[in-house]
PDB file of C-alpha atoms in Angstrom:
ATOM      1  CA  MET A   1     -21.248 -40.867  60.437  1.00 53.00           C
ATOM      2  CA  SER A   2     -19.465 -40.544  63.731  1.00 61.00           C
ATOM      3  CA  SER A   3     -15.899 -39.455  64.012  1.00 65.00           C
ATOM      4  CA  ARG A   4     -14.907 -42.930  65.206  1.00 70.00           C
ATOM      5  CA  ALA A   5     -16.226 -44.489  61.975  1.00 68.00           C
ATOM      6  CA  GLY A   6     -14.361 -41.853  59.944  1.00 67.00           C
ATOM      7  CA  ILE A   7     -11.110 -42.707  61.701  1.00 71.00           C
ATOM      8  CA  ARG A   8     -11.611 -46.422  61.038  1.00 70.00           C
ATOM      9  CA  LEU A   9     -12.321 -45.712  57.365  1.00 67.00           C
ATOM     10  CA  SER A  10      -9.144 -43.657  56.974  1.00 70.00           C
ATOM     11  CA  GLN A  11      -7.035 -46.346  58.720  1.00 72.00           C
ATOM     12  CA  PHE A  12      -8.492 -49.028  56.468  1.00 66.00           C
ATOM     13  CA  SER A  13      -7.785 -46.967  53.339  1.00 66.00           C
ATOM     14  CA  ARG A  14      -4.164 -46.426  54.419  1.00 66.00           C
ATOM     15  CA  GLN A  15      -3.638 -50.152  54.946  1.00 66.00           C
ATOM     16  CA  PHE A  16      -5.201 -50.887  51.565  1.00 59.00           C
ATOM     17  CA  ALA A  17      -2.974 -48.293  49.858  1.00 59.00           C
ATOM     18  CA  ARG A  18       0.169 -49.756  51.452  1.00 61.00           C
ATOM     19  CA  ALA A  19      -0.697 -53.250  50.282  1.00 58.00           C
ATOM     20  CA  SER A  20      -1.442 -52.127  46.718  1.00 56.00           C
ATOM     21  CA  PRO A  21       0.531 -54.089  44.088  1.00 56.00           C
ATOM     22  CA  PHE A  22       0.989 -50.922  42.015  1.00 57.00           C
ATOM     23  CA  ARG A  23       2.787 -48.996  44.702  1.00 58.00           C
ATOM     24  CA  ARG A  24       6.526 -48.585  44.275  1.00 58.00           C
ATOM     25  CA  ALA A  25       8.770 -49.518  47.158  1.00 58.00           C
ATOM     26  CA  PRO A  26      10.376 -46.453  48.734  1.00 60.00           C
ATOM     27  CA  GLY A  27      13.991 -45.873  47.840  1.00 61.00           C
ATOM     28  CA  ARG A  28      13.943 -48.092  44.771  1.00 61.00           C
ATOM     29  CA  ARG A  29      15.503 -46.596  41.628  1.00 58.00           C
ATOM     30  CA  TYR A  30      14.946 -47.403  38.021  1.00 61.00           C
ATOM     31  CA  GLN A  31      18.122 -45.850  36.668  1.00 61.00           C
ATOM     32  CA  THR A  32      21.560 -46.908  37.721  1.00 61.00           C
ATOM     33  CA  THR A  33      24.239 -44.500  38.725  1.00 63.00           C
ATOM     34  CA  ASP A  34      26.846 -46.667  37.005  1.00 63.00           C
ATOM     35  CA  ALA A  35      25.921 -45.375  33.528  1.00 61.00           C
ATOM     36  CA  ALA A  36      28.842 -44.047  31.555  1.00 65.00           C
ATOM     37  CA  PRO A  37      28.584 -40.440  30.344  1.00 65.00           C
ATOM     38  CA  ALA A  38      27.504 -40.004  26.735  1.00 65.00           C
ATOM     39  CA  PRO A  39      30.385 -39.557  24.316  1.00 70.00           C
ATOM     40  CA  ALA A  40      30.899 -36.041  22.987  1.00 76.00           C
ATOM     41  CA  GLN A  41      29.397 -35.624  19.514  1.00 76.00           C
ATOM     42  CA  GLY A  42      30.867 -33.631  16.683  1.00 80.00           C
ATOM     43  CA  THR A  43      29.027 -30.821  14.921  1.00 78.00           C
ATOM     44  CA  VAL A  44      28.028 -32.948  11.943  1.00 78.00           C
ATOM     45  CA  SER A  45      26.680 -35.813  14.066  1.00 81.00           C
ATOM     46  CA  ARG A  46      24.748 -33.381  16.279  1.00 77.00           C
ATOM     47  CA  LEU A  47      23.185 -31.779  13.172  1.00 73.00           C
ATOM     48  CA  TRP A  48      22.444 -35.222  11.726  1.00 79.00           C
ATOM     49  CA  ASN A  49      20.774 -36.530  14.916  1.00 79.00           C
ATOM     50  CA  SER A  50      19.011 -33.285  15.909  1.00 77.00           C
ATOM     51  CA  PRO A  51      15.186 -33.216  16.091  1.00 75.00           C
ATOM     52  CA  VAL A  52      15.312 -30.491  13.411  1.00 73.00           C
ATOM     53  CA  GLY A  53      18.302 -31.952  11.595  1.00 76.00           C
ATOM     54  CA  ILE A  54      19.013 -32.791   7.986  1.00 79.00           C
ATOM     55  CA  LYS A  55      17.111 -36.097   8.139  1.00 79.00           C
ATOM     56  CA  THR A  56      13.787 -34.407   8.972  1.00 78.00           C
ATOM     57  CA  VAL A  57      11.150 -32.315   7.249  1.00 78.00           C
ATOM     58  CA  HIS A  58      11.884 -29.586   9.818  1.00 76.00           C
ATOM     59  CA  PHE A  59      15.075 -28.865   7.879  1.00 82.00           C
ATOM     60  CA  TRP A  60      13.994 -29.368   4.271  1.00 84.00           C
ATOM     61  CA  ALA A  61      10.692 -27.439   4.403  1.00 85.00           C
ATOM     62  CA  PRO A  62      12.412 -24.122   5.245  1.00 89.00           C
ATOM     63  CA  VAL A  63      15.141 -24.772   2.680  1.00 89.00           C
ATOM     64  CA  MET A  64      12.534 -25.197  -0.061  1.00 91.00           C
ATOM     65  CA  LYS A  65      10.462 -22.262   1.218  1.00 92.00           C
ATOM     66  CA  TRP A  66      13.371 -19.899   0.569  1.00 94.00           C
ATOM     67  CA  ALA A  67      12.395 -20.218  -3.113  1.00 93.00           C
ATOM     68  CA  LEU A  68       9.213 -18.248  -2.322  1.00 91.00           C
ATOM     69  CA  VAL A  69      11.242 -15.521  -0.652  1.00 94.00           C
ATOM     70  CA  ILE A  70      13.645 -15.323  -3.597  1.00 95.00           C
ATOM     71  CA  ALA A  71      10.713 -15.180  -6.054  1.00 93.00           C
ATOM     72  CA  GLY A  72       9.162 -12.353  -4.016  1.00 92.00           C
ATOM     73  CA  ILE A  73      12.452 -10.453  -4.016  1.00 94.00           C
ATOM     74  CA  SER A  74      12.745 -10.876  -7.791  1.00 94.00           C
ATOM     75  CA  ASP A  75       9.282  -9.265  -8.074  1.00 93.00           C
ATOM     76  CA  PHE A  76      10.763  -6.031  -6.699  1.00 93.00           C
ATOM     77  CA  TYR A  77      11.905  -5.335 -10.269  1.00 94.00           C
ATOM     78  CA  ARG A  78       8.438  -5.861 -11.794  1.00 94.00           C
ATOM     79  CA  PRO A  79       6.130  -2.882 -12.271  1.00 93.00           C
ATOM     80  CA  PRO A  80       3.517  -2.661  -9.487  1.00 92.00           C
ATOM     81  CA  GLU A  81       0.559  -2.831 -11.881  1.00 92.00           C
ATOM     82  CA  LYS A  82       1.588  -6.388 -12.817  1.00 93.00           C
ATOM     83  CA  LEU A  83       1.669  -7.640  -9.200  1.00 93.00           C
ATOM     84  CA  SER A  84      -1.218  -9.543  -7.646  1.00 93.00           C
ATOM     85  CA  MET A  85      -2.661  -8.040  -4.463  1.00 94.00           C
ATOM     86  CA  THR A  86      -4.281 -11.317  -3.345  1.00 95.00           C
ATOM     87  CA  GLN A  87      -1.099 -13.323  -3.874  1.00 93.00           C
ATOM     88  CA  ASN A  88       1.002 -10.878  -1.898  1.00 94.00           C
ATOM     89  CA  LEU A  89      -1.580 -10.648   0.886  1.00 95.00           C
ATOM     90  CA  ALA A  90      -1.457 -14.444   1.085  1.00 94.00           C
ATOM     91  CA  LEU A  91       2.340 -14.351   1.360  1.00 93.00           C
ATOM     92  CA  THR A  92       2.114 -11.726   4.107  1.00 95.00           C
ATOM     93  CA  ALA A  93      -0.467 -13.705   6.081  1.00 95.00           C
ATOM     94  CA  THR A  94       1.483 -16.939   5.661  1.00 93.00           C
ATOM     95  CA  GLY A  95       4.655 -15.287   6.874  1.00 94.00           C
ATOM     96  CA  ALA A  96       3.004 -13.708   9.923  1.00 94.00           C
ATOM     97  CA  ILE A  97       0.993 -16.745  11.019  1.00 95.00           C
ATOM     98  CA  TRP A  98       3.738 -19.332  10.558  1.00 93.00           C
ATOM     99  CA  THR A  99       6.442 -17.186  12.139  1.00 94.00           C
ATOM    100  CA  ARG A 100       4.417 -17.182  15.343  1.00 93.00           C
ATOM    101  CA  TRP A 101       3.534 -20.866  15.042  1.00 92.00           C
ATOM    102  CA  CYS A 102       7.215 -21.892  14.656  1.00 89.00           C
ATOM    103  CA  PHE A 103       7.855 -20.728  18.208  1.00 89.00           C
ATOM    104  CA  ILE A 104       4.866 -22.645  19.605  1.00 90.00           C
ATOM    105  CA  ILE A 105       5.403 -26.091  18.069  1.00 85.00           C
ATOM    106  CA  LYS A 106       7.831 -28.662  19.432  1.00 84.00           C
ATOM    107  CA  PRO A 107      10.591 -28.914  18.365  1.00 81.00           C
ATOM    108  CA  ARG A 108      10.964 -25.173  18.030  1.00 85.00           C
ATOM    109  CA  ASN A 109      12.140 -24.532  14.483  1.00 85.00           C
ATOM    110  CA  ILE A 110      14.170 -21.326  14.210  1.00 89.00           C
ATOM    111  CA  LEU A 111      15.095 -21.973  10.567  1.00 89.00           C
ATOM    112  CA  LEU A 112      11.426 -22.134   9.567  1.00 91.00           C
ATOM    113  CA  ALA A 113      10.650 -19.050  11.664  1.00 94.00           C
ATOM    114  CA  ALA A 114      13.382 -17.097   9.856  1.00 95.00           C
ATOM    115  CA  VAL A 115      12.156 -17.997   6.369  1.00 96.00           C
ATOM    116  CA  ASN A 116       8.559 -17.161   7.301  1.00 95.00           C
ATOM    117  CA  PHE A 117       9.603 -13.823   8.803  1.00 97.00           C
ATOM    118  CA  PHE A 118      11.354 -12.847   5.558  1.00 97.00           C
ATOM    119  CA  LEU A 119       8.386 -14.111   3.543  1.00 96.00           C
ATOM    120  CA  GLY A 120       6.133 -11.772   5.547  1.00 96.00           C
ATOM    121  CA  CYS A 121       8.547  -8.872   5.022  1.00 96.00           C
ATOM    122  CA  VAL A 122       8.602  -9.436   1.251  1.00 96.00           C
ATOM    123  CA  GLY A 123       4.796  -9.658   1.208  1.00 96.00           C
ATOM    124  CA  ILE A 124       4.376  -6.421   3.182  1.00 97.00           C
ATOM    125  CA  THR A 125       6.816  -4.632   0.878  1.00 96.00           C
ATOM    126  CA  GLN A 126       4.955  -5.783  -2.227  1.00 95.00           C
ATOM    127  CA  VAL A 127       1.515  -4.938  -0.813  1.00 96.00           C
ATOM    128  CA  THR A 128       2.806  -1.462   0.063  1.00 95.00           C
ATOM    129  CA  ARG A 129       4.109  -1.012  -3.478  1.00 95.00           C
ATOM    130  CA  ILE A 130       0.770  -2.090  -4.956  1.00 95.00           C
ATOM    131  CA  LEU A 131      -1.259   0.230  -2.694  1.00 95.00           C
ATOM    132  CA  ARG A 132       0.985   3.216  -3.374  1.00 94.00           C
ATOM    133  CA  HIS A 133       0.709   2.603  -7.108  1.00 93.00           C
ATOM    134  CA  GLN A 134      -3.092   2.321  -6.930  1.00 92.00           C
ATOM    135  CA  GLN A 135      -3.307   5.582  -4.956  1.00 91.00           C
ATOM    136  CA  SER A 136      -1.074   7.425  -7.420  1.00 89.00           C
ATOM    137  CA  VAL A 137      -3.105   6.163 -10.377  1.00 87.00           C
ATOM    138  CA  LYS A 138      -6.372   7.144  -8.682  1.00 86.00           C
ATOM    139  CA  ALA A 139      -5.085  10.622  -7.766  1.00 81.00           C
ATOM    140  CA  GLY A 140      -3.690  11.146 -11.266  1.00 76.00           C
ATOM    141  CA  THR A 141      -6.931  10.020 -12.869  1.00 72.00           C
ATOM    142  CA  VAL A 142      -9.076  12.354 -10.769  1.00 68.00           C
ATOM    143  CA  ALA A 143      -6.824  15.342 -11.457  1.00 70.00           C
ATOM    144  CA  GLU A 144      -6.753  14.576 -15.166  1.00 74.00           C
ATOM    145  CA  ALA A 145     -10.555  14.153 -15.241  1.00 70.00           C
ATOM    146  CA  VAL A 146     -11.126  17.510 -13.514  1.00 73.00           C
ATOM    147  CA  GLU A 147      -8.720  19.227 -15.887  1.00 78.00           C
ATOM    148  CA  GLN A 148     -10.394  17.631 -18.922  1.00 76.00           C
ATOM    149  CA  ASP A 149     -13.859  18.633 -17.665  1.00 75.00           C
ATOM    150  CA  ALA A 150     -12.693  22.215 -17.247  1.00 77.00           C
ATOM    151  CA  LYS A 151     -11.334  22.256 -20.808  1.00 79.00           C
ATOM    152  CA  ASP A 152     -14.562  20.732 -22.152  1.00 77.00           C
ATOM    153  CA  ALA A 153     -16.655  23.309 -20.308  1.00 75.00           C
ATOM    154  CA  ALA A 154     -14.513  26.123 -21.679  1.00 75.00           C
ATOM    155  CA  GLN A 155     -14.838  24.732 -25.217  1.00 76.00           C
ATOM    156  CA  THR A 156     -18.596  24.384 -24.814  1.00 73.00           C
ATOM    157  CA  VAL A 157     -18.961  27.965 -23.629  1.00 68.00           C
ATOM    158  CA  LYS A 158     -16.774  29.286 -26.449  1.00 70.00           C
ATOM    159  CA  GLY A 159     -18.583  27.204 -29.059  1.00 64.00           C
ATOM    160  CA  THR A 160     -22.074  28.119 -27.837  1.00 56.00           C
ATOM    161  CA  THR A 161     -21.424  31.848 -27.606  1.00 54.00           C
ATOM    162  CA  ALA A 162     -19.786  31.929 -31.013  1.00 56.00           C
ATOM    163  CA  VAL A 163     -22.728  30.251 -32.741  1.00 59.00           C
ATOM    164  CA  ASN A 164     -25.746  31.675 -30.884  1.00 65.00           C
ATOM    165  CA  PRO A 165     -25.162  34.196 -28.068  1.00 63.00           C
ATOM    166  CA  GLU A 166     -28.848  34.297 -27.064  1.00 69.00           C
ATOM    167  CA  ALA A 167     -29.017  30.479 -26.574  1.00 64.00           C
ATOM    168  CA  ALA A 168     -25.863  30.661 -24.486  1.00 61.00           C
ATOM    169  CA  ALA A 169     -27.437  33.273 -22.231  1.00 62.00           C
ATOM    170  CA  LYS A 170     -30.620  31.202 -21.832  1.00 66.00           C
ATOM    171  CA  SER A 171     -28.683  28.021 -20.982  1.00 64.00           C
ATOM    172  CA  ALA A 172     -26.613  29.960 -18.440  1.00 60.00           C
ATOM    173  CA  ILE A 173     -29.819  31.214 -16.733  1.00 68.00           C
ATOM    174  CA  ARG A 174     -31.268  27.710 -16.359  1.00 61.00           C
TER     175      ARG A 174
END
């Protein structure tokens, strides 16, 4: 294709684009400048008409979710052996994942982010309590088992030597 044909093609395409019925005329506006400013809204009407206002699920879901946080806080008074590790891990994961997600979605829901943050904090606290209790029980059990084995061994040695000293010496050699 010669350069002359390329120039003709570009001129033709410009003329076609100018004559297009979908092209907007330059300088034409779709919004008037005569519009009156919006009236100032009160606090209640702004809350009512907000994208995360009282009329929407974005308000009521966090309000109801506070019940989970309050239930988790009431579990602080329960003994750790009666708490469920899987349930509290689920609360922790829910709190962490949804706190992050509340800042990504539109409209950004700060109320839901706050309740999920506290839900994660309660879950972490409970999981920590459960793990510390399990470690203390395990450490106490091992120490008690070693102490009991030592007492049993001492009793066995005393009992064997008292009954038959020669058998005790033979079992000690093996």
